[in-house]
Amino acid sequence: MASCKKKIRGKKCDSTLAFVCYNLIAGIHSAHNLAPARISLCSTTMSSVLKSPLTKNLKVALIQLKAGADKAANLSKVQSYIDKAVSESTIGKPDVVMLPECFNSPYAVDKFREYAEVIPGGETTKFLAQLAKRHGVFIVGGSFPESDQDKIYNTSLTFSPSGDIIAKHRKAHLFDIDIPNGITFKESITLSAGDKATVFGLGDFGTVGLGICYDIRFPELAMAASRAPHNAFAMFYPGAFNTTTGPLHWHLLARARAVDNEVFTVLCSPARDVGGSGYQAYGHSLVVDPSGKIIAEAGEGEEILYAELDHSLLPSARTGIPVHYQRRFDIYDDVTTSTKTSAI
C-alpha cells in the first residue's frame, strides 16, 4: 500500500498494516452498508481493487496453427489466418491477435539456430509489423528463434496497431525436462535464457504481462506483473505444451496463474500435428477469467479462438477475494520487490 508504506518503509510491519487497513475498511463498509466509492482508501494501490485495471472490454483472437519446415509457407499461413481472424471475427474486430510459440519453425532443439533471425531487422519481425499496421491491431507474436551475436533465444514480440514493437520477451525459463515413459526435451542445448520479466502497456486498455510456455510454471513472473506498480489485467503466454505435459498441467497452470493473481490468462498453442513424427503440441488454446473460469477453449487442430475479456470481472474478483491486500510480508518475503521488469 503505497502511501502507508512510505511512512514505515523498511519495517517488517508493512504488510500487517496493509492487512489491518483493509479489514478495518471492509468492516466499516459492512457495518454502514456503504458503497465502495464512499470509502476513503489509504492508498492508490488499495483503491485499484475497486477499479478495473482493464479500462474496457478487450477482444482477442488466438490463432492455433501448425508450423512446418518451410518458413515461407509458415509465414504465408500466418498471414492468411490473421487476415481471416480480422475479417471473419465472430465478436467484431479483435483488438489483439495472438500467435503460438514457434509459429515460423519446427519446435526442435536442432532447428532453432537454423531458423533464427536478428531482431528487429529480420524477416519475421518486419512481416508481423506490417500485418499489425495493415489491420490496425495489436499482435502478440507468439515466439520464434532470435539470433543475437552467438546466442539463440526463444523470443516473443508484441506490436502496436501502428506496427511498432512495444514488448520483447526472451523465454526466461528453459524447457529442460525428462519424464520417464513420457518426454525428454532440453532447450538449453541450443537456447539461452532471457533475464527479465516482461510487463508493458497495451495502449489505453491497461497493462499486461508476457511469458512463453514453461514460464507459466513459475508464478513470480505473473505476480510481478499483477502487483503494484504495474497492476496488470492479464498474462499472455504463447506456449507449446505437449501430449504428456498438456493433459497434466495446461489447464491447471492457466487457471492457477489466473486465480493466484486475479488476472485473465491467455494461452495460445500450436495445433497438434496428428500423425507427424515431430514434437506433438497439445493444442487447446484457452482464455481464463480472474476467478479461474475457462471462458474459451480450442480443440487440437488448426482454428481461430475468439474471446472477449470483460473488464467488470476484475474488480468483482479482487473485492470478493482480496488476496492482493492480505499477503503477509511480515511472515515471508515479497519476491516481486526485486524482480527485474521491463517492456523491451
Short mmCIF file of C-alpha atoms in Angstrom, two decimals:
data_model
loop_
_atom_site.label_atom_id
_atom_site.label_comp_id
_atom_site.label_asym_id
_atom_site.label_seq_id
_atom_site.Cartn_x
_atom_site.Cartn_y
_atom_site.Cartn_z
CA MET A 1 0.00 0.00 0.00
CA ALA A 2 2.00 2.87 -1.39
CA SER A 3 1.11 5.82 0.85
CA CYS A 4 1.09 3.78 4.07
CA LYS A 5 4.36 2.05 3.28
CA LYS A 6 6.15 5.35 2.66
CA LYS A 7 5.67 6.21 6.36
CA ILE A 8 7.17 2.99 7.67
CA ARG A 9 9.40 1.93 4.79
CA GLY A 10 11.81 -0.85 5.65
CA LYS A 11 9.91 -2.10 8.69
CA LYS A 12 8.51 -5.60 8.95
CA CYS A 13 5.01 -4.36 9.78
CA ASP A 14 4.22 -3.01 6.30
CA SER A 15 2.04 -5.90 5.22
CA THR A 16 0.44 -6.24 8.64
CA LEU A 17 -0.64 -2.60 8.45
CA ALA A 18 -1.98 -3.21 4.96
CA PHE A 19 -3.87 -6.25 6.23
CA VAL A 20 -5.35 -4.33 9.18
CA CYS A 21 -6.21 -1.31 6.99
CA TYR A 22 -8.04 -3.42 4.50
CA ASN A 23 -10.08 -5.31 7.07
CA LEU A 24 -10.87 -2.14 9.01
CA ILE A 25 -12.21 -0.51 5.86
CA ALA A 26 -14.09 -3.66 4.93
CA GLY A 27 -15.65 -3.72 8.40
CA ILE A 28 -16.78 -0.10 8.16
CA HIS A 29 -18.19 -0.76 4.74
CA SER A 30 -20.14 -3.75 6.00
CA ALA A 31 -21.40 -2.10 9.20
CA HIS A 32 -22.67 1.03 7.49
CA ASN A 33 -23.70 -0.55 4.21
CA LEU A 34 -21.56 1.95 2.33
CA ALA A 35 -20.89 1.71 -1.37
CA PRO A 36 -17.18 1.16 -2.11
CA ALA A 37 -16.88 4.60 -3.73
CA ARG A 38 -17.78 6.28 -0.40
CA ILE A 39 -14.89 4.69 1.46
CA SER A 40 -11.71 6.77 1.61
CA LEU A 41 -8.93 4.28 0.96
CA CYS A 42 -5.46 4.75 2.38
CA SER A 43 -3.57 4.31 -0.90
CA THR A 44 -3.88 4.30 -4.64
CA THR A 45 -2.81 0.66 -4.53
CA MET A 46 -5.79 -0.37 -2.46
CA SER A 47 -8.18 1.81 -4.45
CA SER A 48 -7.18 -0.08 -7.58
CA VAL A 49 -9.07 -3.10 -6.28
CA LEU A 50 -12.27 -1.09 -6.70
CA LYS A 51 -11.40 -0.05 -10.24
CA SER A 52 -10.69 -2.44 -13.08
CA PRO A 53 -7.08 -2.32 -14.35
CA LEU A 54 -8.66 -3.11 -17.73
CA THR A 55 -10.34 0.10 -18.85
CA LYS A 56 -12.77 -1.53 -21.29
CA ASN A 57 -13.55 -4.93 -22.75
CA LEU A 58 -10.75 -6.44 -24.83
CA LYS A 59 -11.42 -8.70 -27.82
CA VAL A 60 -8.78 -11.31 -28.59
CA ALA A 61 -8.26 -13.77 -31.44
CA LEU A 62 -5.92 -16.71 -30.80
CA ILE A 63 -4.54 -18.38 -33.91
CA GLN A 64 -3.84 -22.05 -33.30
CA LEU A 65 -1.87 -23.24 -36.31
CA LYS A 66 0.66 -25.90 -37.21
CA ALA A 67 4.13 -24.89 -38.42
CA GLY A 68 6.22 -27.00 -40.78
CA ALA A 69 9.77 -26.97 -42.11
CA ASP A 70 9.13 -24.33 -44.80
CA LYS A 71 9.44 -20.88 -43.20
CA ALA A 72 7.93 -19.07 -46.19
CA ALA A 73 4.92 -21.38 -46.10
CA ASN A 74 4.58 -20.86 -42.35
CA LEU A 75 4.53 -17.08 -42.73
CA SER A 76 2.08 -17.29 -45.60
CA LYS A 77 -0.23 -19.36 -43.39
CA VAL A 78 0.11 -16.82 -40.57
CA GLN A 79 -0.88 -14.01 -42.92
CA SER A 80 -3.93 -15.93 -44.13
CA TYR A 81 -5.04 -16.68 -40.59
CA ILE A 82 -4.55 -13.11 -39.37
CA ASP A 83 -6.47 -11.77 -42.36
CA LYS A 84 -9.26 -14.23 -41.58
CA ALA A 85 -9.20 -13.50 -37.84
CA VAL A 86 -9.87 -9.84 -38.54
CA SER A 87 -12.27 -10.12 -41.47
CA GLU A 88 -14.36 -13.05 -40.23
CA SER A 89 -14.37 -12.45 -36.48
CA THR A 90 -17.47 -13.61 -34.63
CA ILE A 91 -17.09 -10.95 -31.93
CA GLY A 92 -16.32 -7.88 -34.01
CA LYS A 93 -12.85 -6.70 -34.92
CA PRO A 94 -10.34 -8.11 -32.44
CA ASP A 95 -8.13 -5.72 -30.52
CA VAL A 96 -5.40 -8.34 -30.12
CA VAL A 97 -4.36 -11.18 -32.43
CA MET A 98 -2.11 -13.76 -30.81
CA LEU A 99 0.14 -16.41 -32.35
CA PRO A 100 1.56 -19.61 -30.80
CA GLU A 101 5.07 -20.45 -29.69
CA CYS A 102 7.47 -21.20 -32.59
CA PHE A 103 4.99 -20.33 -35.32
CA ASN A 104 7.58 -19.90 -38.09
CA SER A 105 9.68 -23.01 -37.50
CA PRO A 106 9.58 -26.56 -36.19
CA TYR A 107 9.79 -26.79 -32.40
CA ALA A 108 13.04 -28.75 -32.24
CA VAL A 109 16.34 -28.17 -30.46
CA ASP A 110 18.34 -28.93 -33.61
CA LYS A 111 16.31 -26.44 -35.69
CA PHE A 112 16.36 -23.29 -33.55
CA ARG A 113 19.70 -21.98 -34.83
CA GLU A 114 18.82 -22.75 -38.45
CA TYR A 115 15.62 -20.67 -38.28
CA ALA A 116 16.93 -17.90 -36.01
CA GLU A 117 16.69 -14.26 -37.10
CA VAL A 118 18.01 -10.98 -35.80
CA ILE A 119 15.62 -8.51 -34.21
CA PRO A 120 14.45 -6.01 -35.37
CA GLY A 121 15.96 -6.42 -38.83
CA GLY A 122 14.82 -9.96 -39.54
CA GLU A 123 12.15 -11.16 -41.94
CA THR A 124 9.62 -12.28 -39.33
CA THR A 125 9.80 -9.06 -37.32
CA LYS A 126 9.17 -6.93 -40.41
CA PHE A 127 6.40 -9.29 -41.51
CA LEU A 128 4.49 -9.02 -38.22
CA ALA A 129 4.97 -5.26 -38.02
CA GLN A 130 3.40 -4.86 -41.45
CA LEU A 131 0.43 -7.08 -40.54
CA ALA A 132 -0.21 -5.19 -37.30
CA LYS A 133 -0.16 -1.87 -39.14
CA ARG A 134 -2.27 -3.12 -42.05
CA HIS A 135 -5.04 -4.39 -39.80
CA GLY A 136 -4.69 -1.81 -37.02
CA VAL A 137 -4.47 -4.44 -34.26
CA PHE A 138 -2.06 -5.43 -31.52
CA ILE A 139 -0.20 -8.62 -32.42
CA VAL A 140 1.26 -10.78 -29.67
CA GLY A 141 3.67 -12.51 -31.97
CA GLY A 142 3.89 -15.96 -30.44
CA SER A 143 7.59 -16.72 -30.44
CA PHE A 144 10.38 -17.51 -32.86
CA PRO A 145 14.13 -18.17 -32.60
CA GLU A 146 16.18 -14.99 -32.23
CA SER A 147 19.88 -14.74 -33.03
CA ASP A 148 21.91 -12.23 -31.01
CA GLN A 149 25.66 -12.46 -31.54
CA ASP A 150 26.40 -16.14 -30.87
CA LYS A 151 23.35 -16.79 -28.69
CA ILE A 152 19.90 -18.07 -29.65
CA TYR A 153 16.77 -17.08 -27.73
CA ASN A 154 13.13 -18.11 -27.85
CA THR A 155 11.63 -14.64 -28.24
CA SER A 156 8.17 -13.10 -28.32
CA LEU A 157 7.46 -9.65 -29.75
CA THR A 158 4.30 -7.60 -29.35
CA PHE A 159 3.40 -4.97 -31.95
CA SER A 160 1.16 -1.93 -31.66
CA PRO A 161 -1.55 -1.16 -34.24
CA SER A 162 0.94 1.21 -35.86
CA GLY A 163 3.45 -1.63 -36.32
CA ASP A 164 5.88 -0.64 -33.57
CA ILE A 165 7.50 -3.16 -31.22
CA ILE A 166 6.11 -2.43 -27.75
CA ALA A 167 7.35 -5.54 -25.94
CA LYS A 168 10.09 -8.10 -26.26
CA HIS A 169 10.29 -11.18 -24.05
CA ARG A 170 13.00 -13.79 -24.16
CA LYS A 171 11.88 -17.05 -22.59
CA ALA A 172 13.24 -16.85 -19.06
CA HIS A 173 12.84 -20.47 -18.00
CA LEU A 174 14.13 -23.01 -20.49
CA PHE A 175 12.18 -26.20 -21.09
CA ASP A 176 14.59 -28.85 -19.79
CA ILE A 177 12.62 -31.92 -18.68
CA ASP A 178 12.99 -35.68 -18.56
CA ILE A 179 9.76 -37.53 -17.78
CA PRO A 180 10.17 -41.33 -17.68
CA ASN A 181 7.95 -43.00 -20.27
CA GLY A 182 6.90 -39.52 -21.35
CA ILE A 183 9.17 -36.96 -22.97
CA THR A 184 12.75 -35.69 -22.76
CA PHE A 185 13.45 -32.21 -24.12
CA LYS A 186 16.29 -29.80 -23.36
CA GLU A 187 16.04 -26.33 -24.84
CA SER A 188 19.29 -25.36 -23.12
CA ILE A 189 21.23 -27.45 -25.64
CA THR A 190 20.67 -24.61 -28.11
CA LEU A 191 18.88 -21.75 -26.38
CA SER A 192 19.97 -19.13 -23.86
CA ALA A 193 17.56 -17.82 -21.24
CA GLY A 194 16.16 -14.31 -21.00
CA ASP A 195 16.94 -12.19 -17.97
CA LYS A 196 13.75 -10.30 -17.05
CA ALA A 197 10.01 -10.32 -16.54
CA THR A 198 8.16 -8.53 -19.33
CA VAL A 199 5.41 -6.04 -18.49
CA PHE A 200 4.06 -3.42 -20.86
CA GLY A 201 1.19 -1.12 -21.70
CA LEU A 202 -1.38 -2.36 -24.19
CA GLY A 203 -2.44 1.05 -25.46
CA ASP A 204 -5.28 2.56 -23.44
CA PHE A 205 -6.55 -0.86 -22.30
CA GLY A 206 -4.07 -1.13 -19.44
CA THR A 207 -1.00 -3.17 -18.55
CA VAL A 208 -0.26 -6.82 -19.33
CA GLY A 209 2.48 -9.34 -18.69
CA LEU A 210 4.09 -11.69 -21.19
CA GLY A 211 5.70 -15.10 -20.76
CA ILE A 212 6.48 -18.06 -23.00
CA CYS A 213 5.29 -21.61 -22.34
CA TYR A 214 7.45 -23.02 -19.50
CA ASP A 215 7.49 -19.56 -17.89
CA ILE A 216 3.92 -20.19 -16.72
CA ARG A 217 5.19 -22.78 -14.22
CA PHE A 218 6.99 -20.04 -12.30
CA PRO A 219 4.40 -17.82 -10.57
CA GLU A 220 6.82 -15.00 -9.80
CA LEU A 221 6.55 -13.53 -13.31
CA ALA A 222 2.78 -13.22 -13.10
CA MET A 223 2.99 -11.93 -9.52
CA ALA A 224 5.40 -9.19 -10.53
CA ALA A 225 3.14 -8.11 -13.40
CA SER A 226 -0.14 -8.16 -11.50
CA ARG A 227 1.04 -6.38 -8.36
CA ALA A 228 1.74 -2.68 -7.85
CA PRO A 229 3.09 -0.66 -9.53
CA HIS A 230 2.17 -2.50 -12.74
CA ASN A 231 -1.29 -3.82 -11.81
CA ALA A 232 -1.59 -5.91 -14.99
CA PHE A 233 -5.02 -7.18 -16.01
CA ALA A 234 -3.78 -10.19 -18.00
CA MET A 235 -0.90 -12.55 -18.65
CA PHE A 236 -0.28 -13.67 -22.23
CA TYR A 237 1.52 -16.99 -22.72
CA PRO A 238 2.24 -18.37 -26.19
CA GLY A 239 3.09 -21.96 -25.36
CA ALA A 240 3.64 -25.39 -26.84
CA PHE A 241 2.85 -27.91 -24.14
CA ASN A 242 2.93 -31.48 -25.44
CA THR A 243 0.72 -34.54 -25.22
CA THR A 244 2.42 -35.57 -21.96
CA THR A 245 2.52 -32.29 -20.05
CA GLY A 246 -0.60 -30.81 -21.65
CA PRO A 247 -3.22 -33.16 -20.19
CA LEU A 248 -1.49 -32.95 -16.81
CA HIS A 249 -0.83 -29.24 -16.40
CA TRP A 250 -2.04 -26.95 -19.24
CA HIS A 251 -5.45 -26.12 -17.79
CA LEU A 252 -4.19 -26.38 -14.22
CA LEU A 253 -1.45 -23.79 -14.67
CA ALA A 254 -3.60 -21.41 -16.71
CA ARG A 255 -6.25 -21.42 -14.00
CA ALA A 256 -3.69 -21.27 -11.18
CA ARG A 257 -1.97 -18.16 -12.54
CA ALA A 258 -5.38 -16.54 -13.08
CA VAL A 259 -6.56 -17.31 -9.54
CA ASP A 260 -3.20 -16.55 -7.87
CA ASN A 261 -3.17 -13.05 -9.27
CA GLU A 262 -6.82 -12.41 -10.18
CA VAL A 263 -5.99 -11.68 -13.80
CA PHE A 264 -7.03 -13.07 -17.16
CA THR A 265 -4.66 -15.66 -18.60
CA VAL A 266 -4.46 -16.06 -22.38
CA LEU A 267 -2.64 -19.13 -23.74
CA CYS A 268 -2.06 -19.76 -27.45
CA SER A 269 -0.76 -23.16 -28.55
CA PRO A 270 0.31 -24.59 -31.89
CA ALA A 271 -2.10 -27.07 -33.42
CA ARG A 272 -1.30 -30.74 -32.99
CA ASP A 273 0.49 -32.45 -35.85
CA VAL A 274 -1.57 -35.63 -35.73
CA GLY A 275 0.36 -38.47 -37.32
CA GLY A 276 3.52 -36.40 -37.59
CA SER A 277 6.91 -37.57 -36.39
CA GLY A 278 7.98 -34.33 -34.71
CA TYR A 279 7.03 -32.59 -31.48
CA GLN A 280 3.36 -33.14 -30.68
CA ALA A 281 1.83 -29.92 -29.34
CA TYR A 282 -1.19 -30.28 -27.08
CA GLY A 283 -3.34 -27.59 -28.67
CA HIS A 284 -6.28 -26.41 -26.55
CA SER A 285 -5.52 -22.68 -26.69
CA LEU A 286 -7.61 -21.10 -23.97
CA VAL A 287 -8.65 -17.99 -22.08
CA VAL A 288 -9.30 -17.99 -18.33
CA ASP A 289 -11.02 -15.25 -16.34
CA PRO A 290 -9.79 -13.82 -12.99
CA SER A 291 -11.90 -16.28 -10.99
CA GLY A 292 -10.35 -19.26 -12.77
CA LYS A 293 -13.23 -19.98 -15.14
CA ILE A 294 -12.31 -21.10 -18.66
CA ILE A 295 -14.25 -18.78 -20.97
CA ALA A 296 -12.95 -20.06 -24.31
CA GLU A 297 -11.03 -23.16 -25.41
CA ALA A 298 -9.89 -24.58 -28.74
CA GLY A 299 -9.57 -28.22 -29.74
CA GLU A 300 -6.45 -29.94 -31.06
CA GLY A 301 -6.43 -28.83 -34.69
CA GLU A 302 -5.97 -25.56 -36.54
CA GLU A 303 -8.55 -22.92 -35.67
CA ILE A 304 -9.10 -19.35 -34.55
CA LEU A 305 -10.35 -18.96 -30.99
CA TYR A 306 -12.18 -15.76 -30.07
CA ALA A 307 -12.85 -14.36 -26.62
CA GLU A 308 -13.87 -11.07 -25.04
CA LEU A 309 -12.25 -10.08 -21.75
CA ASP A 310 -14.93 -8.44 -19.60
CA HIS A 311 -13.37 -5.59 -17.62
CA SER A 312 -16.05 -5.80 -14.91
CA LEU A 313 -14.82 -9.25 -13.82
CA LEU A 314 -11.57 -7.87 -12.40
CA PRO A 315 -12.91 -5.63 -9.61
CA SER A 316 -15.52 -8.27 -8.83
CA ALA A 317 -12.85 -10.92 -8.27
CA ARG A 318 -10.47 -8.62 -6.41
CA THR A 319 -13.03 -7.23 -3.98
CA GLY A 320 -14.67 -10.60 -3.34
CA ILE A 321 -11.41 -12.40 -2.54
CA PRO A 322 -8.91 -9.59 -1.83
CA VAL A 323 -5.66 -11.57 -1.84
CA HIS A 324 -3.78 -8.56 -3.19
CA TYR A 325 -4.11 -6.90 0.23
CA GLN A 326 -4.00 -9.92 2.52
CA ARG A 327 -0.44 -11.05 1.86
CA ARG A 328 1.79 -11.25 4.96
CA PHE A 329 5.20 -9.90 4.14
CA ASP A 330 5.96 -9.84 7.86
CA ILE A 331 5.99 -13.65 7.59
CA TYR A 332 7.51 -14.22 4.13
CA ASP A 333 9.44 -12.11 1.64
CA ASP A 334 7.83 -10.16 -1.17
CA VAL A 335 9.69 -11.64 -4.12
CA THR A 336 8.31 -9.05 -6.52
CA THR A 337 10.18 -6.14 -4.93
CA SER A 338 13.43 -7.30 -6.52
CA THR A 339 12.01 -8.64 -9.79
CA LYS A 340 13.63 -7.19 -12.90
CA THR A 341 10.84 -5.97 -15.19
CA SER A 342 10.71 -4.01 -18.43
CA ALA A 343 8.82 -3.90 -21.72
CA ILE A 344 11.73 -4.29 -24.14
#
